[in-house]
């Protein structure tokens, strides 16, 4: 049985693009009008917290937390800018991909099958209700790899500490 929750998301609008829904053709603007309070599913393997800070400060605090944990930002993706190039307007959105070679070496030595699970990332989004941060729960991500139990808990602890720099919400999932 899968446990999930839903949170509100902001709408995406695109000029003159059409979609088919239940056999009817709608522009993206029409779809937003039909369901302005669309909800995002939060699967059990994701951790979502509300940030106590604005979008830019949340990003900077996470960057600083990644560095303080002696981890590396592998890449920063700006989906909002990419969507804008396609003529789509959306909420503020950023992805921070993070990891470290010491963890990759442990994956390769312990269970190379787990390499596709790395790197981890934070997804920061700004919506009407505020800024949220989403991350994958390393314990659940690595659950198919029993030899990575210790590493999964170590990465969960690091994820939790980094999320605590932007939110006072408790992070659950470390006791799985």
mmCIF file of C-alpha atoms in Angstrom:
data_model
loop_
_atom_site.group_PDB
_atom_site.id
_atom_site.type_symbol
_atom_site.label_atom_id
_atom_site.label_comp_id
_atom_site.label_asym_id
_atom_site.label_seq_id
_atom_site.Cartn_x
_atom_site.Cartn_y
_atom_site.Cartn_z
ATOM 1 C CA UNK A 1 0.000 0.000 0.000
ATOM 2 C CA UNK A 2 1.385 3.380 -0.976
ATOM 3 C CA UNK A 3 1.046 6.371 1.320
ATOM 4 C CA UNK A 4 0.783 9.780 -0.286
ATOM 5 C CA UNK A 5 -0.458 13.261 0.443
ATOM 6 C CA UNK A 6 -1.376 16.174 -1.776
ATOM 7 C CA UNK A 7 -0.300 19.802 -1.687
ATOM 8 C CA UNK A 8 -1.610 22.677 -3.811
ATOM 9 C CA UNK A 9 0.372 23.674 -6.868
ATOM 10 C CA UNK A 10 0.256 26.814 -8.932
ATOM 11 C CA UNK A 11 -0.988 26.725 -12.479
ATOM 12 C CA UNK A 12 1.031 26.489 -15.642
ATOM 13 C CA UNK A 13 -0.115 28.530 -18.615
ATOM 14 C CA UNK A 14 1.010 28.287 -22.193
ATOM 15 C CA UNK A 15 -0.118 30.471 -25.043
ATOM 16 C CA UNK A 16 -1.902 28.703 -27.888
ATOM 17 C CA UNK A 17 -1.056 25.140 -26.874
ATOM 18 C CA UNK A 18 -3.822 22.563 -26.841
ATOM 19 C CA UNK A 19 -4.344 19.418 -24.805
ATOM 20 C CA UNK A 20 -6.887 16.645 -24.993
ATOM 21 C CA UNK A 21 -8.611 15.623 -21.774
ATOM 22 C CA UNK A 22 -11.374 12.999 -21.780
ATOM 23 C CA UNK A 23 -11.759 13.423 -25.541
ATOM 24 C CA UNK A 24 -12.189 17.207 -25.425
ATOM 25 C CA UNK A 25 -9.615 19.708 -26.674
ATOM 26 C CA UNK A 26 -8.603 22.476 -24.265
ATOM 27 C CA UNK A 27 -5.927 25.128 -24.312
ATOM 28 C CA UNK A 28 -3.599 25.010 -21.304
ATOM 29 C CA UNK A 29 -5.301 28.166 -20.041
ATOM 30 C CA UNK A 30 -8.661 26.363 -20.181
ATOM 31 C CA UNK A 31 -7.256 23.437 -18.194
ATOM 32 C CA UNK A 32 -6.023 25.811 -15.499
ATOM 33 C CA UNK A 33 -9.459 27.418 -15.396
ATOM 34 C CA UNK A 34 -11.094 24.010 -15.006
ATOM 35 C CA UNK A 35 -8.928 23.084 -12.005
ATOM 36 C CA UNK A 36 -7.238 26.137 -10.472
ATOM 37 C CA UNK A 37 -6.519 24.310 -7.203
ATOM 38 C CA UNK A 38 -4.631 21.391 -8.722
ATOM 39 C CA UNK A 39 -2.910 19.244 -6.119
ATOM 40 C CA UNK A 40 0.495 17.577 -6.278
ATOM 41 C CA UNK A 41 0.737 14.019 -5.036
ATOM 42 C CA UNK A 42 3.484 13.450 -2.489
ATOM 43 C CA UNK A 43 4.619 9.831 -2.758
ATOM 44 C CA UNK A 44 5.935 8.097 0.336
ATOM 45 C CA UNK A 45 9.555 8.279 -0.908
ATOM 46 C CA UNK A 46 9.496 12.100 -0.997
ATOM 47 C CA UNK A 47 10.030 14.547 1.850
ATOM 48 C CA UNK A 48 8.282 17.913 1.459
ATOM 49 C CA UNK A 49 8.698 20.835 3.851
ATOM 50 C CA UNK A 50 7.477 24.417 3.831
ATOM 51 C CA UNK A 51 10.312 26.908 3.935
ATOM 52 C CA UNK A 52 10.346 29.674 6.516
ATOM 53 C CA UNK A 53 12.066 31.912 3.949
ATOM 54 C CA UNK A 54 11.509 33.417 0.523
ATOM 55 C CA UNK A 55 12.518 31.633 -2.665
ATOM 56 C CA UNK A 56 15.979 33.184 -3.118
ATOM 57 C CA UNK A 57 16.939 32.879 0.549
ATOM 58 C CA UNK A 58 15.754 29.261 0.622
ATOM 59 C CA UNK A 59 17.995 28.474 -2.348
ATOM 60 C CA UNK A 60 20.981 30.202 -0.750
ATOM 61 C CA UNK A 61 20.450 28.479 2.608
ATOM 62 C CA UNK A 62 20.321 25.094 0.865
ATOM 63 C CA UNK A 63 23.470 25.884 -1.141
ATOM 64 C CA UNK A 64 25.212 26.867 2.104
ATOM 65 C CA UNK A 65 23.922 23.740 3.880
ATOM 66 C CA UNK A 66 25.199 21.511 1.066
ATOM 67 C CA UNK A 67 28.645 23.122 1.349
ATOM 68 C CA UNK A 68 28.583 22.921 5.174
ATOM 69 C CA UNK A 69 27.853 19.181 4.914
ATOM 70 C CA UNK A 70 30.986 18.882 2.746
ATOM 71 C CA UNK A 71 28.864 17.863 -0.220
ATOM 72 C CA UNK A 72 28.997 19.174 -3.760
ATOM 73 C CA UNK A 73 26.374 20.882 -5.865
ATOM 74 C CA UNK A 74 26.602 18.763 -8.986
ATOM 75 C CA UNK A 75 24.285 20.984 -11.007
ATOM 76 C CA UNK A 76 21.599 23.614 -10.598
ATOM 77 C CA UNK A 77 18.649 23.379 -12.984
ATOM 78 C CA UNK A 78 16.240 26.242 -13.629
ATOM 79 C CA UNK A 79 13.095 24.529 -15.022
ATOM 80 C CA UNK A 80 11.287 27.878 -15.045
ATOM 81 C CA UNK A 81 13.809 29.286 -17.555
ATOM 82 C CA UNK A 82 13.641 26.132 -19.671
ATOM 83 C CA UNK A 83 9.839 26.273 -19.768
ATOM 84 C CA UNK A 84 9.978 29.974 -20.618
ATOM 85 C CA UNK A 85 12.055 29.095 -23.708
ATOM 86 C CA UNK A 86 9.149 26.870 -24.757
ATOM 87 C CA UNK A 87 6.668 29.701 -24.273
ATOM 88 C CA UNK A 88 5.327 28.360 -20.979
ATOM 89 C CA UNK A 89 4.938 30.531 -17.890
ATOM 90 C CA UNK A 90 5.099 28.787 -14.517
ATOM 91 C CA UNK A 91 5.897 29.139 -10.835
ATOM 92 C CA UNK A 92 9.441 29.841 -9.617
ATOM 93 C CA UNK A 93 11.170 26.496 -9.587
ATOM 94 C CA UNK A 94 14.763 25.346 -9.109
ATOM 95 C CA UNK A 95 16.520 22.004 -8.671
ATOM 96 C CA UNK A 96 19.780 21.632 -6.737
ATOM 97 C CA UNK A 97 21.482 18.307 -7.505
ATOM 98 C CA UNK A 98 23.964 17.290 -4.810
ATOM 99 C CA UNK A 99 26.244 14.397 -3.903
ATOM 100 C CA UNK A 100 29.950 13.721 -3.320
ATOM 101 C CA UNK A 101 32.561 11.400 -4.859
ATOM 102 C CA UNK A 102 33.050 9.665 -1.484
ATOM 103 C CA UNK A 103 29.420 8.492 -1.650
ATOM 104 C CA UNK A 104 29.704 7.464 -5.298
ATOM 105 C CA UNK A 105 32.781 5.401 -4.432
ATOM 106 C CA UNK A 106 30.818 3.671 -1.658
ATOM 107 C CA UNK A 107 27.972 2.940 -4.076
ATOM 108 C CA UNK A 108 30.367 1.475 -6.628
ATOM 109 C CA UNK A 109 32.156 -0.649 -4.031
ATOM 110 C CA UNK A 110 29.041 -1.812 -2.188
ATOM 111 C CA UNK A 111 26.353 -2.156 -4.864
ATOM 112 C CA UNK A 112 26.996 -0.719 -8.346
ATOM 113 C CA UNK A 113 23.340 -1.355 -9.187
ATOM 114 C CA UNK A 114 22.450 1.645 -7.013
ATOM 115 C CA UNK A 115 24.479 4.158 -9.054
ATOM 116 C CA UNK A 116 21.414 5.366 -11.045
ATOM 117 C CA UNK A 117 19.873 6.568 -7.756
ATOM 118 C CA UNK A 118 22.487 9.342 -7.441
ATOM 119 C CA UNK A 119 22.769 12.304 -7.259
ATOM 120 C CA UNK A 120 20.112 13.496 -4.838
ATOM 121 C CA UNK A 121 18.320 16.802 -5.301
ATOM 122 C CA UNK A 122 16.259 19.474 -3.661
ATOM 123 C CA UNK A 123 13.362 20.906 -5.645
ATOM 124 C CA UNK A 124 12.478 24.422 -4.491
ATOM 125 C CA UNK A 125 9.185 25.901 -5.673
ATOM 126 C CA UNK A 126 7.383 29.134 -4.915
ATOM 127 C CA UNK A 127 3.602 29.020 -4.893
ATOM 128 C CA UNK A 128 0.860 31.286 -3.588
ATOM 129 C CA UNK A 129 0.981 29.530 -0.207
ATOM 130 C CA UNK A 130 4.750 29.962 0.092
ATOM 131 C CA UNK A 131 8.006 28.217 -0.725
ATOM 132 C CA UNK A 132 8.305 24.439 -0.491
ATOM 133 C CA UNK A 133 11.291 22.134 -0.714
ATOM 134 C CA UNK A 134 11.005 18.550 -1.898
ATOM 135 C CA UNK A 135 13.679 15.879 -1.563
ATOM 136 C CA UNK A 136 13.836 12.134 -2.002
ATOM 137 C CA UNK A 137 14.085 10.071 1.172
ATOM 138 C CA UNK A 138 17.438 8.240 0.862
ATOM 139 C CA UNK A 139 16.237 5.420 3.120
ATOM 140 C CA UNK A 140 13.396 4.618 0.745
ATOM 141 C CA UNK A 141 15.442 5.277 -2.406
ATOM 142 C CA UNK A 142 18.080 2.778 -1.273
ATOM 143 C CA UNK A 143 15.642 0.279 0.286
ATOM 144 C CA UNK A 144 16.012 -2.154 -2.668
ATOM 145 C CA UNK A 145 19.745 -2.338 -1.874
ATOM 146 C CA UNK A 146 20.121 -3.992 1.569
ATOM 147 C CA UNK A 147 23.912 -3.547 1.647
ATOM 148 C CA UNK A 148 23.402 0.237 1.520
ATOM 149 C CA UNK A 149 21.384 0.426 4.749
ATOM 150 C CA UNK A 150 24.085 2.387 6.601
ATOM 151 C CA UNK A 151 24.735 4.777 3.720
ATOM 152 C CA UNK A 152 20.993 5.364 3.301
ATOM 153 C CA UNK A 153 20.667 6.401 6.952
ATOM 154 C CA UNK A 154 23.769 8.590 6.725
ATOM 155 C CA UNK A 155 22.339 10.372 3.667
ATOM 156 C CA UNK A 156 18.934 10.709 5.344
ATOM 157 C CA UNK A 157 20.582 12.399 8.341
ATOM 158 C CA UNK A 158 22.427 14.791 5.997
ATOM 159 C CA UNK A 159 19.202 15.528 4.084
ATOM 160 C CA UNK A 160 17.356 16.177 7.339
ATOM 161 C CA UNK A 161 20.049 18.578 8.613
ATOM 162 C CA UNK A 162 20.016 20.493 5.334
ATOM 163 C CA UNK A 163 16.206 20.763 5.292
ATOM 164 C CA UNK A 164 16.271 22.023 8.890
ATOM 165 C CA UNK A 165 18.171 25.099 7.652
ATOM 166 C CA UNK A 166 15.041 26.266 5.801
ATOM 167 C CA UNK A 167 12.145 24.825 7.791
ATOM 168 C CA UNK A 168 10.989 24.253 11.333
ATOM 169 C CA UNK A 169 8.762 21.382 10.168
ATOM 170 C CA UNK A 170 9.892 17.982 11.422
ATOM 171 C CA UNK A 171 11.310 15.714 8.731
ATOM 172 C CA UNK A 172 9.806 12.251 8.988
ATOM 173 C CA UNK A 173 10.973 9.025 7.444
ATOM 174 C CA UNK A 174 14.234 8.312 9.245
ATOM 175 C CA UNK A 175 12.668 5.598 11.368
ATOM 176 C CA UNK A 176 11.466 3.482 8.449
#
